[in-house]
């Protein structure tokens, strides 16, 4: 105890007795506002830190000499072709304008570093052509991507270039487009301006002031802390006073003051931020920083430009990997790797080396980052087959994580398909864009229709192109919605789409963010150097040990971009038709390959066609959100699919003994190839003059009934059926006028009454039930105003429903009068410029499934602005849920608006059918190429066409053909709808053989079949990817010749079946995953294999056949 001691200490502390120097409290808003002036442009820029970034700079001859060659016709020639003839290059200098839009100019640059620069540690070249560019070495190796507009402008010289004083040469390939295309006026999604020019504003040799730049980053993060830390934290005030000390200390032109300021900054950011050592503390970290470059495979630029965006971005990232030891980069899309491999082999080798070190990390397992709403089940499967096989063949391993940050909603079956493609994890982010309900989880188990799960993480910073801001790191915790279960998160940073990925600035900022976390705290600790796989491996371990994660069952419906189910409808039609076509091609080619002929399974062609189709699934192509140029490219891709596909069908048909085009010669016996795994009897359109058997009934030389498959399990042939007119008169189809302007279409099943093209009655004779409610009209065309809040091609907003207008009835004439097919032609004017011709038809009820629906075949001329055309079928059926076909199953959505979650689904995606059923009865609406649908109460509404003006000013303008049907059915939703919808989109087609060969053809086509649960669909018959006689190399082959069959349960219940193989002995049978890894050996019985599937399961089997 000692009062005397205390007194002594007070005396010694030096605290003055008197004070005549007033000092006020720091006025926070003023001192905070003041901070920005240290690094801002404007009136202080000549006197603040911005004036100190460069020591020296030179842009003149003889140190910088540039010649350039303009490439005409929007061509993008490879290096050798572009640079071969130097006489074509003319001198240019700063101020030169590159353009017009989409053109390329090659520049030949000769530099020599002036002597006075040699004292500096760092000397570099800065090029800003205000647009994208790529630096090549003198011999043509891509070295550095540049973005322009000040975004990414530095090409670092090799050290010897600085010291040797000699002339050195490099090339710059200048692309006249910005990172978001060529829209004029700053609104990126407006259609491109064809006449944009880009000025060369910088072509300088520069000696930068490295310490001044470092202080800029120090101060940036420090002043963020002063602004964004919570007001009631001491750390905020500490950051604020430190930052103000720095502003007070800085003196322009005094390098010593810059070093002093940096020293002051260390109080908050620590003393390790100048190296990767900042990450060396073993304190636990929460935020996993992952470098990334989201490169849309097409969007506001064509596919052709993306090939260059990839090389620009990835060589840039290789440079950053070389420069920053802590840095790792991840990139998805096998297609982009293949482009690099094919077009830029030296860059590919560099990427490959970094992949080996684990620093460049491939991810995703799919061909592209595709849409998941519209591609069929098999299309999604092919994304994984093509993607995983590419990655495995080039880099030795498959991916573990499915990566779709930017796709517009996620199909309910994805978790199952991921698991079947060797992936247990899923990363996405887009749902944070929902504009009605906030998605409630960050890390969770996402569960498919069949119960399969993947671990899903949605980065809480809510971006996949983070700028690595202080705020991004902070939000990784503050916006994390699953903190009760796990507090870690991914921070996916880097500029996308020609921005080239992460920048030096991003990596430097994250070093400071980590420094702050370790020095003063509060900010979550971020770490670089890991992989997405390591992040998920940790979560997965936790999930298997204690499983704290919540579950989300079914689709991840995206509450935005609902217009993408409809926009660019011809492109969508091509997709649907290509999918159906590929199935038939692979079926026929598989059977043909077992005929012992010289026929060889065309694996290479099939793969190439699937690659094109899968490329077009890209999340801005198939959804319709790209510029017009992209759709001219995709038209070409689909044209190639159909033309080459046609040839493949012809070749396979020949090997199987028939022709698909009627020719002069012996093959005059008409039949149809049934590629559906169930028997079909249909009215089939045939070429005029086709010879028929004596009893076959033909209508006007145009229609004939083909059917009568012997086997109940399907596949095989359908042959002309005897005269239905005389023997079964009830079944014929007829059309007649009931009264003035009122017509009827009728057969044994249905009777429809039609007035002005509208269905005023649809009577189901089989059960004595009216389908259309009294006073309502089916096939009512309705048009809506369609002006979303911003994203025109993408969005249709909820308020459009309030602008509904009915299109007035059209003019009706009788077109065809049975007995096989009856039809009415309805001509309807939509507006002054737009019209639609609809053929409403009903076929004879000649088979169990024929004549059970009313078909509407449409030819549309569409010339509208921001309008949405739909067709409505009010039905006398009531349910609070409707069913929609999705990949490998059904997704149910509400028909009401009880909650905002229900309401958000005012427009949803469906595949070949939508169904509204109640107990024992229902109605399905079938379509051949549409994807948008809504069921509101008892109104079923199919979306037909939109008219957005951005980013394609001409989207959907012009002529369209499409068809849909109303299919009433007894019972609830069943296999009948699934089958009818599939057959509706793939009608039986005529084929010809000789009379003698017909039985043999039939036997060949019946080689593979299934028998069993009607809920099971035999979806695909193909050859094994790695069969010895089929393999195209790249991966090890498998012994034996195998048939691969993919079966799924379409309705959500267990099912059993036998897979039969006829004419060949099955020697071994395996259940495999999608990638055809053998997982379970199955017992081969006498010519068949028994299988059992759980509800909504997708199952693949490989049957090895005897040689
Ligand atoms: Zn994207």
Tab-separated table of C-alpha atoms in Angstrom, residues 599-834:
chain	number	residue	atom	x	y	z
A	599	UNK	CA	-20.522	-50.949	-90.396
A	600	UNK	CA	-18.535	-49.168	-87.683
A	601	UNK	CA	-20.253	-47.384	-84.812
A	602	UNK	CA	-19.692	-43.659	-85.562
A	603	UNK	CA	-18.528	-42.725	-82.065
A	604	UNK	CA	-16.422	-39.781	-83.195
A	605	UNK	CA	-19.315	-38.227	-85.128
A	606	UNK	CA	-21.755	-38.867	-82.299
A	607	UNK	CA	-19.390	-37.262	-79.790
A	608	UNK	CA	-18.843	-34.259	-82.023
A	609	UNK	CA	-22.567	-33.739	-82.512
A	610	UNK	CA	-23.195	-34.027	-78.778
A	611	UNK	CA	-20.413	-31.503	-78.189
A	612	UNK	CA	-22.231	-29.014	-80.421
A	613	UNK	CA	-25.584	-29.640	-78.749
A	614	UNK	CA	-24.025	-29.378	-75.291
A	615	UNK	CA	-22.236	-26.160	-76.263
A	616	UNK	CA	-25.614	-24.683	-77.190
A	617	UNK	CA	-26.921	-25.598	-73.705
A	618	UNK	CA	-24.675	-22.837	-72.395
A	619	UNK	CA	-26.528	-20.686	-69.856
A	620	UNK	CA	-26.868	-17.685	-72.146
A	621	UNK	CA	-27.449	-19.595	-75.378
A	622	UNK	CA	-30.338	-22.011	-74.822
A	623	UNK	CA	-32.072	-19.588	-72.409
A	624	UNK	CA	-32.133	-16.957	-75.141
A	625	UNK	CA	-30.159	-14.226	-73.389
A	626	UNK	CA	-27.425	-13.713	-75.977
A	627	UNK	CA	-26.972	-11.231	-78.813
A	628	UNK	CA	-28.187	-11.974	-82.336
A	629	UNK	CA	-24.739	-13.061	-83.620
A	630	UNK	CA	-24.741	-15.976	-81.180
A	631	UNK	CA	-27.959	-17.360	-82.635
A	632	UNK	CA	-26.547	-17.198	-86.157
A	633	UNK	CA	-23.669	-19.311	-84.836
A	634	UNK	CA	-25.936	-21.760	-83.010
A	635	UNK	CA	-28.123	-22.056	-86.143
A	636	UNK	CA	-24.985	-23.268	-87.936
A	637	UNK	CA	-24.153	-25.718	-85.151
A	638	UNK	CA	-27.640	-27.224	-85.228
A	639	UNK	CA	-27.574	-27.338	-89.024
A	640	UNK	CA	-24.425	-29.403	-88.764
A	641	UNK	CA	-26.084	-31.692	-86.205
A	642	UNK	CA	-29.091	-32.291	-88.462
A	643	UNK	CA	-27.117	-32.706	-91.685
A	644	UNK	CA	-24.453	-35.002	-90.305
A	645	UNK	CA	-27.093	-36.776	-88.222
A	646	UNK	CA	-29.142	-37.464	-91.342
A	647	UNK	CA	-26.133	-39.148	-92.891
A	648	UNK	CA	-25.590	-41.255	-89.757
A	649	UNK	CA	-29.210	-42.416	-89.877
A	650	UNK	CA	-28.860	-43.329	-93.550
A	651	UNK	CA	-25.675	-45.308	-92.917
A	652	UNK	CA	-27.129	-47.199	-89.964
A	653	UNK	CA	-30.378	-47.859	-91.829
A	654	UNK	CA	-28.472	-49.303	-94.747
A	655	UNK	CA	-26.602	-51.640	-92.413
A	656	UNK	CA	-29.943	-52.706	-90.928
A	657	UNK	CA	-31.434	-53.368	-94.379
A	658	UNK	CA	-33.776	-50.450	-94.986
A	659	UNK	CA	-33.933	-46.943	-96.390
A	660	UNK	CA	-35.311	-43.819	-94.796
A	661	UNK	CA	-35.816	-42.036	-98.106
A	662	UNK	CA	-37.900	-43.733	-100.750
A	663	UNK	CA	-35.802	-44.406	-103.832
A	664	UNK	CA	-36.252	-46.222	-107.075
A	665	UNK	CA	-35.208	-49.827	-106.655
A	666	UNK	CA	-36.233	-52.927	-104.817
A	667	UNK	CA	-36.965	-51.446	-101.433
A	668	UNK	CA	-40.620	-50.496	-101.902
A	669	UNK	CA	-42.173	-52.129	-98.853
A	670	UNK	CA	-43.447	-49.371	-96.569
A	671	UNK	CA	-43.132	-49.564	-92.800
A	672	UNK	CA	-42.089	-47.307	-89.931
A	673	UNK	CA	-39.197	-47.724	-87.547
A	674	UNK	CA	-40.479	-47.594	-84.015
A	675	UNK	CA	-37.724	-46.216	-81.807
A	676	UNK	CA	-40.034	-45.993	-78.792
A	677	UNK	CA	-39.855	-48.829	-76.303
A	678	UNK	CA	-43.604	-49.488	-76.615
A	679	UNK	CA	-45.829	-50.495	-79.534
A	680	UNK	CA	-47.190	-47.689	-81.658
A	681	UNK	CA	-50.057	-47.447	-84.075
A	682	UNK	CA	-50.393	-44.069	-85.695
A	683	UNK	CA	-51.628	-42.201	-88.698
A	684	UNK	CA	-48.397	-41.488	-90.542
A	685	UNK	CA	-47.744	-38.993	-93.282
A	686	UNK	CA	-46.156	-40.647	-96.345
A	687	UNK	CA	-44.753	-39.342	-99.630
A	688	UNK	CA	-47.165	-39.289	-102.513
A	689	UNK	CA	-47.176	-42.352	-104.743
A	690	UNK	CA	-46.036	-44.757	-102.054
A	691	UNK	CA	-47.037	-48.322	-102.977
A	692	UNK	CA	-49.219	-50.001	-100.365
A	693	UNK	CA	-50.494	-53.496	-99.749
A	694	UNK	CA	-53.967	-54.397	-100.997
A	695	UNK	CA	-55.780	-53.811	-97.712
A	696	UNK	CA	-54.012	-50.743	-96.390
A	697	UNK	CA	-56.171	-47.714	-96.243
A	698	UNK	CA	-54.675	-44.516	-97.514
A	699	UNK	CA	-56.184	-41.046	-97.191
A	700	UNK	CA	-55.624	-38.844	-100.231
A	701	UNK	CA	-52.361	-40.649	-100.915
A	702	UNK	CA	-50.980	-38.804	-97.897
A	703	UNK	CA	-51.840	-40.653	-94.721
A	704	UNK	CA	-51.681	-44.254	-93.793
A	705	UNK	CA	-52.053	-46.161	-90.545
A	706	UNK	CA	-48.871	-47.879	-89.450
A	707	UNK	CA	-48.794	-50.068	-86.410
A	708	UNK	CA	-49.463	-53.531	-85.152
A	709	UNK	CA	-46.148	-54.283	-83.508
A	710	UNK	CA	-46.094	-57.887	-82.459
A	711	UNK	CA	-44.151	-57.502	-79.271
A	712	UNK	CA	-45.833	-55.613	-76.494
A	713	UNK	CA	-42.524	-54.305	-75.251
A	714	UNK	CA	-41.934	-51.940	-78.134
A	715	UNK	CA	-39.077	-51.099	-80.492
A	716	UNK	CA	-39.231	-52.617	-83.894
A	717	UNK	CA	-41.442	-51.799	-86.813
A	718	UNK	CA	-44.943	-50.612	-87.529
A	719	UNK	CA	-46.480	-51.847	-90.768
A	720	UNK	CA	-49.544	-50.740	-92.744
A	721	UNK	CA	-52.723	-51.666	-90.940
A	722	UNK	CA	-55.740	-53.039	-92.794
A	723	UNK	CA	-58.616	-50.858	-93.832
A	724	UNK	CA	-60.042	-49.199	-90.783
A	725	UNK	CA	-62.819	-47.592	-92.723
A	726	UNK	CA	-64.839	-50.628	-93.570
A	727	UNK	CA	-64.167	-52.901	-90.649
A	728	UNK	CA	-64.117	-50.413	-87.767
A	729	UNK	CA	-66.218	-47.563	-88.940
A	730	UNK	CA	-66.620	-46.043	-85.469
A	731	UNK	CA	-62.982	-45.251	-85.185
A	732	UNK	CA	-62.734	-42.977	-88.147
A	733	UNK	CA	-62.046	-39.337	-87.772
A	734	UNK	CA	-64.586	-36.907	-89.179
A	735	UNK	CA	-65.189	-33.197	-89.430
A	736	UNK	CA	-68.478	-31.438	-90.066
A	737	UNK	CA	-70.236	-28.144	-89.725
A	738	UNK	CA	-72.666	-28.057	-86.831
A	739	UNK	CA	-74.158	-24.645	-87.513
A	740	UNK	CA	-73.047	-21.343	-89.006
A	741	UNK	CA	-69.393	-20.925	-87.959
A	742	UNK	CA	-69.490	-23.929	-85.628
A	743	UNK	CA	-67.562	-27.098	-86.513
A	744	UNK	CA	-67.014	-30.465	-84.941
A	745	UNK	CA	-64.043	-32.837	-85.021
A	746	UNK	CA	-64.963	-36.285	-83.856
A	747	UNK	CA	-63.753	-39.854	-83.525
A	748	UNK	CA	-64.558	-42.770	-81.281
A	749	UNK	CA	-62.862	-41.152	-78.289
A	750	UNK	CA	-63.452	-37.435	-78.514
A	751	UNK	CA	-65.791	-34.857	-79.899
A	752	UNK	CA	-64.612	-31.270	-80.116
A	753	UNK	CA	-66.737	-28.263	-80.948
A	754	UNK	CA	-64.863	-25.377	-82.511
A	755	UNK	CA	-65.963	-21.771	-83.066
A	756	UNK	CA	-63.499	-19.327	-84.607
A	757	UNK	CA	-60.649	-21.639	-83.694
A	758	UNK	CA	-61.702	-21.766	-80.048
A	759	UNK	CA	-62.670	-25.033	-78.420
A	760	UNK	CA	-66.076	-24.430	-76.861
A	761	UNK	CA	-66.522	-28.082	-75.971
A	762	UNK	CA	-64.280	-31.113	-75.749
A	763	UNK	CA	-66.331	-34.152	-74.864
A	764	UNK	CA	-64.566	-37.335	-73.758
A	765	UNK	CA	-66.834	-40.116	-75.019
A	766	UNK	CA	-64.905	-42.809	-73.183
A	767	UNK	CA	-66.087	-41.595	-69.788
A	768	UNK	CA	-68.919	-39.233	-70.721
A	769	UNK	CA	-67.180	-36.131	-69.436
A	770	UNK	CA	-66.815	-32.563	-70.668
A	771	UNK	CA	-63.238	-31.221	-70.490
A	772	UNK	CA	-63.818	-27.501	-71.083
A	773	UNK	CA	-65.785	-25.763	-68.289
A	774	UNK	CA	-69.138	-24.347	-69.357
A	775	UNK	CA	-68.815	-20.994	-71.085
A	776	UNK	CA	-64.994	-21.204	-71.332
A	777	UNK	CA	-62.856	-21.533	-74.429
A	778	UNK	CA	-59.856	-23.759	-75.038
A	779	UNK	CA	-57.046	-22.788	-77.410
A	780	UNK	CA	-57.646	-19.159	-76.489
A	781	UNK	CA	-54.642	-17.129	-77.614
A	782	UNK	CA	-53.799	-14.398	-75.118
A	783	UNK	CA	-51.274	-11.616	-75.351
A	784	UNK	CA	-49.564	-9.764	-72.512
A	785	UNK	CA	-47.506	-6.588	-72.191
A	786	UNK	CA	-44.024	-7.805	-71.405
A	787	UNK	CA	-41.803	-5.115	-69.953
A	788	UNK	CA	-39.723	-6.530	-67.131
A	789	UNK	CA	-37.833	-4.340	-64.674
A	790	UNK	CA	-34.567	-4.542	-66.629
A	791	UNK	CA	-33.413	-7.882	-68.096
A	792	UNK	CA	-35.616	-7.999	-71.201
A	793	UNK	CA	-34.670	-11.302	-72.815
A	794	UNK	CA	-34.415	-12.892	-69.381
A	795	UNK	CA	-37.370	-11.744	-67.341
A	796	UNK	CA	-41.106	-11.731	-67.406
A	797	UNK	CA	-42.467	-10.054	-64.317
A	798	UNK	CA	-45.472	-11.018	-62.225
A	799	UNK	CA	-47.393	-7.868	-63.210
A	800	UNK	CA	-47.565	-8.941	-66.871
A	801	UNK	CA	-50.475	-11.187	-65.861
A	802	UNK	CA	-52.586	-8.096	-65.283
A	803	UNK	CA	-52.306	-7.009	-68.930
A	804	UNK	CA	-53.943	-10.124	-70.424
A	805	UNK	CA	-55.868	-9.556	-73.656
A	806	UNK	CA	-57.692	-12.222	-75.641
A	807	UNK	CA	-56.948	-12.493	-79.355
A	808	UNK	CA	-60.190	-12.329	-81.358
A	809	UNK	CA	-61.329	-15.589	-82.995
A	810	UNK	CA	-60.110	-16.364	-86.511
A	811	UNK	CA	-61.549	-17.617	-89.775
A	812	UNK	CA	-62.197	-21.363	-89.936
A	813	UNK	CA	-62.233	-23.636	-92.980
A	814	UNK	CA	-62.313	-27.401	-93.317
A	815	UNK	CA	-58.927	-28.695	-94.478
A	816	UNK	CA	-59.013	-32.509	-94.429
A	817	UNK	CA	-62.070	-34.711	-94.048
A	818	UNK	CA	-60.891	-38.063	-92.740
A	819	UNK	CA	-61.225	-40.935	-92.450
A	820	UNK	CA	-57.714	-41.146	-91.011
A	821	UNK	CA	-57.193	-37.501	-90.211
A	822	UNK	CA	-59.615	-34.601	-90.105
A	823	UNK	CA	-58.596	-31.034	-89.730
A	824	UNK	CA	-59.694	-27.424	-89.676
A	825	UNK	CA	-57.590	-24.470	-90.677
A	826	UNK	CA	-57.915	-21.402	-88.454
A	827	UNK	CA	-56.470	-18.114	-89.662
A	828	UNK	CA	-56.098	-15.567	-86.899
A	829	UNK	CA	-54.813	-12.026	-87.096
A	830	UNK	CA	-52.879	-11.151	-83.955
A	831	UNK	CA	-52.109	-7.552	-84.878
A	832	UNK	CA	-51.502	-5.593	-88.060
A	833	UNK	CA	-48.205	-7.343	-88.613
A	834	UNK	CA	-48.552	-10.669	-86.818
